[in-house]
Amino acid sequence: MEVALARKTADLERTTYILSHDLRKPLRHIVGFAEAFLEDYGTLEGLDDQGRQYIEEMVGGAKRMERLLDGILQFARLGELDESTIVNLYSVWKDVIDDNRSDLDEIGGHAHVRGHWPKVLGSPRLLYQLLGNLVGNAVKFRSKERPLKISLHAHTRGNKVVVCLEDNGVGIPAYLRKEAFDLFRRVGPQAQSTEGMGLGLAVCRRIVEAHGGKIHADASPLGGTVIKFSLPAVYG
């Protein structure tokens, strides 16, 4: 049964990749010809402002679809866990914060860790992407009323390490916290005014599940959101 399920999942991933890749080609033609039309014929007497607006809307819609297809490709390429080693999650966290330092400094954001850091078993590359997406979300969905605070801590529970990343941002309404991890789903009070496609948390869920763990969102004691996820623990 597990073999059949894995085969179906692989087939679905391949189909998604092929469809997304093949759909991009006609979209590029639509965008290219529409932009060429505006450039060559946009000043003709017969094309008024409303006509130009229609074509610009068509170009904008096609480009948005291109971005969505790019997101599907990115999601499909994640695949299964391609490597597994002992990972010092604290070191991965330091790399993520160092790489996001300029963004944090620009908004006066502060990130810190607390407590003991148990080691985990997993992919350093995917875990870097996981933490990077979560930090990026915290930056994007921060409150305009207070400086951003991000706190990371972890503890061992049985054969799992439970990691919690908290922030003091705008938060996610309780009734939308499960939906927030769906592909292309953007939730919360700043969802429409913030750039993005709704990929971040969906990618995070896929990475955590590839490691055999679970992920969910809750209210943070800091006033925003806490993302909790589990990873395989390392003993000895």
PDB file of C-alpha atoms in Angstrom:
ATOM      1  CA  MET A   1       0.000   0.000   0.000  1.00  0.00           C
ATOM      2  CA  GLU A   2       2.827   2.406   0.896  1.00  0.00           C
ATOM      3  CA  VAL A   3       4.611   1.601  -2.390  1.00  0.00           C
ATOM      4  CA  ALA A   4       1.433   2.283  -4.385  1.00  0.00           C
ATOM      5  CA  LEU A   5       0.880   5.563  -2.534  1.00  0.00           C
ATOM      6  CA  ALA A   6       4.475   6.639  -3.153  1.00  0.00           C
ATOM      7  CA  ARG A   7       4.101   5.794  -6.859  1.00  0.00           C
ATOM      8  CA  LYS A   8       0.878   7.816  -7.114  1.00  0.00           C
ATOM      9  CA  THR A   9       2.530  10.755  -5.348  1.00  0.00           C
ATOM     10  CA  ALA A  10       5.515  10.616  -7.712  1.00  0.00           C
ATOM     11  CA  ASP A  11       3.207  10.430 -10.742  1.00  0.00           C
ATOM     12  CA  LEU A  12       1.244  13.408  -9.477  1.00  0.00           C
ATOM     13  CA  GLU A  13       4.436  15.402  -8.954  1.00  0.00           C
ATOM     14  CA  ARG A  14       5.663  14.580 -12.462  1.00  0.00           C
ATOM     15  CA  THR A  15       2.287  15.492 -13.970  1.00  0.00           C
ATOM     16  CA  THR A  16       2.217  18.770 -12.053  1.00  0.00           C
ATOM     17  CA  TYR A  17       5.717  19.624 -13.236  1.00  0.00           C
ATOM     18  CA  ILE A  18       4.952  18.799 -16.880  1.00  0.00           C
ATOM     19  CA  LEU A  19       1.659  20.707 -16.922  1.00  0.00           C
ATOM     20  CA  SER A  20       3.149  23.743 -15.209  1.00  0.00           C
ATOM     21  CA  HIS A  21       6.190  23.762 -17.491  1.00  0.00           C
ATOM     22  CA  ASP A  22       4.158  23.326 -20.691  1.00  0.00           C
ATOM     23  CA  LEU A  23       1.578  25.947 -19.717  1.00  0.00           C
ATOM     24  CA  ARG A  24       4.248  28.599 -19.313  1.00  0.00           C
ATOM     25  CA  LYS A  25       5.103  28.602 -23.022  1.00  0.00           C
ATOM     26  CA  PRO A  26       1.695  29.809 -24.341  1.00  0.00           C
ATOM     27  CA  LEU A  27       1.529  32.325 -21.500  1.00  0.00           C
ATOM     28  CA  ARG A  28       4.844  33.810 -22.557  1.00  0.00           C
ATOM     29  CA  HIS A  29       3.436  34.129 -26.097  1.00  0.00           C
ATOM     30  CA  ILE A  30       0.344  35.938 -24.794  1.00  0.00           C
ATOM     31  CA  VAL A  31       2.419  38.369 -22.761  1.00  0.00           C
ATOM     32  CA  GLY A  32       4.949  38.911 -25.551  1.00  0.00           C
ATOM     33  CA  PHE A  33       2.434  39.583 -28.298  1.00  0.00           C
ATOM     34  CA  ALA A  34       0.235  41.785 -26.079  1.00  0.00           C
ATOM     35  CA  GLU A  35       3.232  43.908 -25.052  1.00  0.00           C
ATOM     36  CA  ALA A  36       4.390  44.107 -28.680  1.00  0.00           C
ATOM     37  CA  PHE A  37       0.888  45.198 -29.729  1.00  0.00           C
ATOM     38  CA  LEU A  38       0.891  47.994 -27.149  1.00  0.00           C
ATOM     39  CA  GLU A  39       4.338  49.129 -28.214  1.00  0.00           C
ATOM     40  CA  ASP A  40       3.623  49.089 -31.958  1.00  0.00           C
ATOM     41  CA  TYR A  41      -0.043  50.061 -32.098  1.00  0.00           C
ATOM     42  CA  GLY A  42      -0.778  51.650 -28.731  1.00  0.00           C
ATOM     43  CA  THR A  43      -0.701  55.151 -30.177  1.00  0.00           C
ATOM     44  CA  LEU A  44      -3.117  54.414 -33.049  1.00  0.00           C
ATOM     45  CA  GLU A  45      -6.155  56.669 -33.170  1.00  0.00           C
ATOM     46  CA  GLY A  46      -8.540  53.712 -32.989  1.00  0.00           C
ATOM     47  CA  LEU A  47      -7.124  52.441 -29.650  1.00  0.00           C
ATOM     48  CA  ASP A  48      -8.422  54.622 -26.851  1.00  0.00           C
ATOM     49  CA  ASP A  49      -7.393  54.633 -23.183  1.00  0.00           C
ATOM     50  CA  GLN A  50      -9.927  51.962 -22.319  1.00  0.00           C
ATOM     51  CA  GLY A  51      -8.576  49.680 -25.048  1.00  0.00           C
ATOM     52  CA  ARG A  52      -5.043  50.100 -23.752  1.00  0.00           C
ATOM     53  CA  GLN A  53      -6.266  49.382 -20.237  1.00  0.00           C
ATOM     54  CA  TYR A  54      -7.885  46.135 -21.388  1.00  0.00           C
ATOM     55  CA  ILE A  55      -4.622  44.946 -22.941  1.00  0.00           C
ATOM     56  CA  GLU A  56      -2.606  45.991 -19.888  1.00  0.00           C
ATOM     57  CA  GLU A  57      -5.039  44.042 -17.683  1.00  0.00           C
ATOM     58  CA  MET A  58      -4.602  41.014 -19.964  1.00  0.00           C
ATOM     59  CA  VAL A  59      -0.811  41.265 -19.664  1.00  0.00           C
ATOM     60  CA  GLY A  60      -1.045  41.657 -15.890  1.00  0.00           C
ATOM     61  CA  GLY A  61      -3.320  38.617 -15.579  1.00  0.00           C
ATOM     62  CA  ALA A  62      -1.006  36.481 -17.720  1.00  0.00           C
ATOM     63  CA  LYS A  63       2.015  37.526 -15.665  1.00  0.00           C
ATOM     64  CA  ARG A  64       0.189  36.667 -12.449  1.00  0.00           C
ATOM     65  CA  MET A  65      -0.576  33.227 -13.871  1.00  0.00           C
ATOM     66  CA  GLU A  66       3.098  32.827 -14.771  1.00  0.00           C
ATOM     67  CA  ARG A  67       4.034  33.545 -11.159  1.00  0.00           C
ATOM     68  CA  LEU A  68       1.483  30.984  -9.950  1.00  0.00           C
ATOM     69  CA  LEU A  69       2.895  28.376 -12.325  1.00  0.00           C
ATOM     70  CA  ASP A  70       6.396  29.187 -11.084  1.00  0.00           C
ATOM     71  CA  GLY A  71       5.077  28.546  -7.592  1.00  0.00           C
ATOM     72  CA  ILE A  72       3.634  25.182  -8.609  1.00  0.00           C
ATOM     73  CA  LEU A  73       6.976  24.226 -10.151  1.00  0.00           C
ATOM     74  CA  GLN A  74       8.819  25.245  -6.997  1.00  0.00           C
ATOM     75  CA  PHE A  75       6.392  23.249  -4.878  1.00  0.00           C
ATOM     76  CA  ALA A  76       6.620  20.158  -7.119  1.00  0.00           C
ATOM     77  CA  ARG A  77      10.423  20.220  -7.138  1.00  0.00           C
ATOM     78  CA  LEU A  78      10.554  19.868  -3.354  1.00  0.00           C
ATOM     79  CA  GLY A  79       9.781  16.170  -3.697  1.00  0.00           C
ATOM     80  CA  GLU A  80      10.756  13.825  -0.937  1.00  0.00           C
ATOM     81  CA  LEU A  81      13.576  14.048   1.593  1.00  0.00           C
ATOM     82  CA  ASP A  82      16.687  13.790  -0.573  1.00  0.00           C
ATOM     83  CA  GLU A  83      19.254  13.705   2.224  1.00  0.00           C
ATOM     84  CA  SER A  84      19.291  13.025   5.921  1.00  0.00           C
ATOM     85  CA  THR A  85      22.043  13.824   8.366  1.00  0.00           C
ATOM     86  CA  ILE A  86      22.522  15.067  11.915  1.00  0.00           C
ATOM     87  CA  VAL A  87      21.727  18.770  11.878  1.00  0.00           C
ATOM     88  CA  ASN A  88      22.561  21.456  14.401  1.00  0.00           C
ATOM     89  CA  LEU A  89      19.372  23.455  13.990  1.00  0.00           C
ATOM     90  CA  TYR A  90      20.853  26.364  15.928  1.00  0.00           C
ATOM     91  CA  SER A  91      23.590  26.714  13.286  1.00  0.00           C
ATOM     92  CA  VAL A  92      20.960  26.678  10.536  1.00  0.00           C
ATOM     93  CA  TRP A  93      19.039  29.364  12.407  1.00  0.00           C
ATOM     94  CA  LYS A  94      22.151  31.541  12.684  1.00  0.00           C
ATOM     95  CA  ASP A  95      22.681  31.257   8.919  1.00  0.00           C
ATOM     96  CA  VAL A  96      19.067  32.250   8.257  1.00  0.00           C
ATOM     97  CA  ILE A  97      19.294  35.282  10.551  1.00  0.00           C
ATOM     98  CA  ASP A  98      22.642  36.347   9.082  1.00  0.00           C
ATOM     99  CA  ASP A  99      21.185  36.156   5.573  1.00  0.00           C
ATOM    100  CA  ASN A 100      18.137  38.189   6.634  1.00  0.00           C
ATOM    101  CA  ARG A 101      20.094  40.659   8.761  1.00  0.00           C
ATOM    102  CA  SER A 102      19.675  43.623   6.411  1.00  0.00           C
ATOM    103  CA  ASP A 103      15.879  43.207   6.296  1.00  0.00           C
ATOM    104  CA  LEU A 104      15.681  42.877  10.079  1.00  0.00           C
ATOM    105  CA  ASP A 105      17.934  45.885  10.653  1.00  0.00           C
ATOM    106  CA  GLU A 106      15.915  47.970   8.208  1.00  0.00           C
ATOM    107  CA  ILE A 107      12.708  47.489  10.196  1.00  0.00           C
ATOM    108  CA  GLY A 108      14.356  47.412  13.632  1.00  0.00           C
ATOM    109  CA  GLY A 109      13.519  43.739  14.053  1.00  0.00           C
ATOM    110  CA  HIS A 110      15.080  41.524  16.708  1.00  0.00           C
ATOM    111  CA  ALA A 111      15.423  37.728  16.674  1.00  0.00           C
ATOM    112  CA  HIS A 112      16.694  35.573  19.500  1.00  0.00           C
ATOM    113  CA  VAL A 113      16.745  31.975  20.693  1.00  0.00           C
ATOM    114  CA  ARG A 114      16.326  30.529  24.136  1.00  0.00           C
ATOM    115  CA  GLY A 115      16.782  27.232  25.907  1.00  0.00           C
ATOM    116  CA  HIS A 116      18.664  24.051  25.057  1.00  0.00           C
ATOM    117  CA  TRP A 117      18.992  23.072  21.400  1.00  0.00           C
ATOM    118  CA  PRO A 118      18.694  19.342  20.704  1.00  0.00           C
ATOM    119  CA  LYS A 119      20.028  18.052  17.389  1.00  0.00           C
ATOM    120  CA  VAL A 120      17.680  16.785  14.687  1.00  0.00           C
ATOM    121  CA  LEU A 121      17.867  14.367  11.787  1.00  0.00           C
ATOM    122  CA  GLY A 122      17.113  15.885   8.417  1.00  0.00           C
ATOM    123  CA  SER A 123      18.166  17.896   5.387  1.00  0.00           C
ATOM    124  CA  PRO A 124      20.172  21.065   6.164  1.00  0.00           C
ATOM    125  CA  ARG A 125      19.081  22.553   2.824  1.00  0.00           C
ATOM    126  CA  LEU A 126      15.362  22.012   3.436  1.00  0.00           C
ATOM    127  CA  LEU A 127      15.544  23.049   7.087  1.00  0.00           C
ATOM    128  CA  TYR A 128      17.257  26.284   6.022  1.00  0.00           C
ATOM    129  CA  GLN A 129      14.383  26.899   3.594  1.00  0.00           C
ATOM    130  CA  LEU A 130      11.845  26.068   6.317  1.00  0.00           C
ATOM    131  CA  LEU A 131      13.256  28.548   8.835  1.00  0.00           C
ATOM    132  CA  GLY A 132      13.918  31.106   6.105  1.00  0.00           C
ATOM    133  CA  ASN A 133      10.285  31.017   4.983  1.00  0.00           C
ATOM    134  CA  LEU A 134       9.072  31.443   8.557  1.00  0.00           C
ATOM    135  CA  VAL A 135      11.363  34.410   9.210  1.00  0.00           C
ATOM    136  CA  GLY A 136      10.310  35.929   5.878  1.00  0.00           C
ATOM    137  CA  ASN A 137       6.652  35.586   6.857  1.00  0.00           C
ATOM    138  CA  ALA A 138       7.308  37.221  10.212  1.00  0.00           C
ATOM    139  CA  VAL A 139       8.948  40.178   8.455  1.00  0.00           C
ATOM    140  CA  LYS A 140       6.143  40.523   5.892  1.00  0.00           C
ATOM    141  CA  PHE A 141       3.283  40.192   8.364  1.00  0.00           C
ATOM    142  CA  ARG A 142       4.712  42.303  11.159  1.00  0.00           C
ATOM    143  CA  SER A 143       2.656  44.851  13.062  1.00  0.00           C
ATOM    144  CA  LYS A 144       3.135  48.491  12.098  1.00  0.00           C
ATOM    145  CA  GLU A 145       2.549  49.480  15.731  1.00  0.00           C
ATOM    146  CA  ARG A 146       5.618  47.842  17.338  1.00  0.00           C
ATOM    147  CA  PRO A 147       9.121  46.647  16.443  1.00  0.00           C
ATOM    148  CA  LEU A 148       9.231  43.058  15.230  1.00  0.00           C
ATOM    149  CA  LYS A 149      10.287  40.401  17.737  1.00  0.00           C
ATOM    150  CA  ILE A 150      10.993  36.797  16.749  1.00  0.00           C
ATOM    151  CA  SER A 151      11.712  34.095  19.305  1.00  0.00           C
ATOM    152  CA  LEU A 152      12.806  30.524  18.605  1.00  0.00           C
ATOM    153  CA  HIS A 153      12.954  27.681  21.117  1.00  0.00           C
ATOM    154  CA  ALA A 154      12.815  23.889  21.038  1.00  0.00           C
ATOM    155  CA  HIS A 155      12.345  20.905  23.327  1.00  0.00           C
ATOM    156  CA  THR A 156      12.443  17.125  22.999  1.00  0.00           C
ATOM    157  CA  ARG A 157       9.222  15.162  23.243  1.00  0.00           C
ATOM    158  CA  GLY A 158       9.672  11.413  22.856  1.00  0.00           C
ATOM    159  CA  ASN A 159      11.486  10.757  19.585  1.00  0.00           C
ATOM    160  CA  LYS A 160      10.687  14.214  18.228  1.00  0.00           C
ATOM    161  CA  VAL A 161      12.078  17.710  18.615  1.00  0.00           C
ATOM    162  CA  VAL A 162       9.297  20.284  18.808  1.00  0.00           C
ATOM    163  CA  VAL A 163      10.348  23.680  17.488  1.00  0.00           C
ATOM    164  CA  CYS A 164       8.397  26.867  18.150  1.00  0.00           C
ATOM    165  CA  LEU A 165       8.901  30.116  16.265  1.00  0.00           C
ATOM    166  CA  GLU A 166       6.978  33.012  17.785  1.00  0.00           C
ATOM    167  CA  ASP A 167       6.486  36.580  16.621  1.00  0.00           C
ATOM    168  CA  ASN A 168       4.570  39.668  17.710  1.00  0.00           C
ATOM    169  CA  GLY A 169       3.077  40.349  14.272  1.00  0.00           C
ATOM    170  CA  VAL A 170      -0.505  40.751  13.134  1.00  0.00           C
ATOM    171  CA  GLY A 171      -1.334  37.100  13.808  1.00  0.00           C
ATOM    172  CA  ILE A 172      -3.643  34.657  12.027  1.00  0.00           C
ATOM    173  CA  PRO A 173      -7.324  34.411  13.023  1.00  0.00           C
ATOM    174  CA  ALA A 174      -8.044  31.112  14.762  1.00  0.00           C
ATOM    175  CA  TYR A 175     -10.541  29.952  12.125  1.00  0.00           C
ATOM    176  CA  LEU A 176      -7.959  30.427   9.341  1.00  0.00           C
ATOM    177  CA  ARG A 177      -4.902  28.828  10.947  1.00  0.00           C
ATOM    178  CA  LYS A 178      -5.400  25.436   9.303  1.00  0.00           C
ATOM    179  CA  GLU A 179      -6.106  26.952   5.874  1.00  0.00           C
ATOM    180  CA  ALA A 180      -2.946  29.076   6.117  1.00  0.00           C
ATOM    181  CA  PHE A 181      -0.865  26.008   5.140  1.00  0.00           C
ATOM    182  CA  ASP A 182      -2.804  25.354   1.915  1.00  0.00           C
ATOM    183  CA  LEU A 183      -1.112  26.068  -1.407  1.00  0.00           C
ATOM    184  CA  PHE A 184      -1.707  29.650  -2.647  1.00  0.00           C
ATOM    185  CA  ARG A 185      -3.793  30.444   0.457  1.00  0.00           C
ATOM    186  CA  ARG A 186      -3.078  33.845   1.963  1.00  0.00           C
ATOM    187  CA  VAL A 187      -4.815  34.684   5.228  1.00  0.00           C
ATOM    188  CA  GLY A 188      -4.774  37.352   7.902  1.00  0.00           C
ATOM    189  CA  PRO A 189      -5.427  41.083   8.087  1.00  0.00           C
ATOM    190  CA  GLN A 190      -2.582  41.996   5.692  1.00  0.00           C
ATOM    191  CA  ALA A 191      -3.055  39.188   3.174  1.00  0.00           C
ATOM    192  CA  GLN A 192      -4.252  41.390   0.320  1.00  0.00           C
ATOM    193  CA  SER A 193      -1.834  44.253   0.871  1.00  0.00           C
ATOM    194  CA  THR A 194       1.347  42.154   1.216  1.00  0.00           C
ATOM    195  CA  GLU A 195       3.327  40.777  -1.708  1.00  0.00           C
ATOM    196  CA  GLY A 196       3.457  37.022  -2.164  1.00  0.00           C
ATOM    197  CA  MET A 197       1.633  34.044  -3.645  1.00  0.00           C
ATOM    198  CA  GLY A 198       0.725  32.065  -0.547  1.00  0.00           C
ATOM    199  CA  LEU A 199       3.519  29.529  -1.018  1.00  0.00           C
ATOM    200  CA  GLY A 200       5.554  30.020   2.157  1.00  0.00           C
ATOM    201  CA  LEU A 201       3.583  28.021   4.711  1.00  0.00           C
ATOM    202  CA  ALA A 202       2.571  25.364   2.163  1.00  0.00           C
ATOM    203  CA  VAL A 203       6.265  24.772   1.455  1.00  0.00           C
ATOM    204  CA  CYS A 204       6.953  24.676   5.199  1.00  0.00           C
ATOM    205  CA  ARG A 205       4.301  22.011   5.693  1.00  0.00           C
ATOM    206  CA  ARG A 206       5.703  19.921   2.861  1.00  0.00           C
ATOM    207  CA  ILE A 207       9.227  20.128   4.280  1.00  0.00           C
ATOM    208  CA  VAL A 208       8.101  19.189   7.789  1.00  0.00           C
ATOM    209  CA  GLU A 209       5.968  16.291   6.516  1.00  0.00           C
ATOM    210  CA  ALA A 210       8.909  15.058   4.408  1.00  0.00           C
ATOM    211  CA  HIS A 211      10.784  14.797   7.720  1.00  0.00           C
ATOM    212  CA  GLY A 212       7.930  12.785   9.225  1.00  0.00           C
ATOM    213  CA  GLY A 213       6.705  15.662  11.378  1.00  0.00           C
ATOM    214  CA  LYS A 214       3.647  17.886  11.756  1.00  0.00           C
ATOM    215  CA  ILE A 215       3.210  21.649  11.711  1.00  0.00           C
ATOM    216  CA  HIS A 216       0.500  24.009  12.883  1.00  0.00           C
ATOM    217  CA  ALA A 217      -0.095  27.630  13.860  1.00  0.00           C
ATOM    218  CA  ASP A 218      -1.374  29.049  17.125  1.00  0.00           C
ATOM    219  CA  ALA A 219      -1.603  32.337  18.969  1.00  0.00           C
ATOM    220  CA  SER A 220       1.735  33.576  20.288  1.00  0.00           C
ATOM    221  CA  PRO A 221       2.301  34.856  23.838  1.00  0.00           C
ATOM    222  CA  LEU A 222       4.163  37.713  22.120  1.00  0.00           C
ATOM    223  CA  GLY A 223       0.903  38.833  20.544  1.00  0.00           C
ATOM    224  CA  GLY A 224       1.256  37.430  17.016  1.00  0.00           C
ATOM    225  CA  THR A 225       1.654  33.884  15.697  1.00  0.00           C
ATOM    226  CA  VAL A 226       3.583  30.849  16.871  1.00  0.00           C
ATOM    227  CA  ILE A 227       4.422  28.153  14.322  1.00  0.00           C
ATOM    228  CA  LYS A 228       5.064  24.781  15.946  1.00  0.00           C
ATOM    229  CA  PHE A 229       6.591  21.870  14.066  1.00  0.00           C
ATOM    230  CA  SER A 230       8.228  18.539  14.912  1.00  0.00           C
ATOM    231  CA  LEU A 231      11.393  16.933  13.527  1.00  0.00           C
ATOM    232  CA  PRO A 232      13.138  13.594  14.215  1.00  0.00           C
ATOM    233  CA  ALA A 233      15.301  13.780  17.341  1.00  0.00           C
ATOM    234  CA  VAL A 234      18.888  12.517  17.521  1.00  0.00           C
ATOM    235  CA  TYR A 235      20.037  10.611  20.610  1.00  0.00           C
ATOM    236  CA  GLY A 236      23.494   9.782  21.823  1.00  0.00           C
TER     237      GLY A 236
END
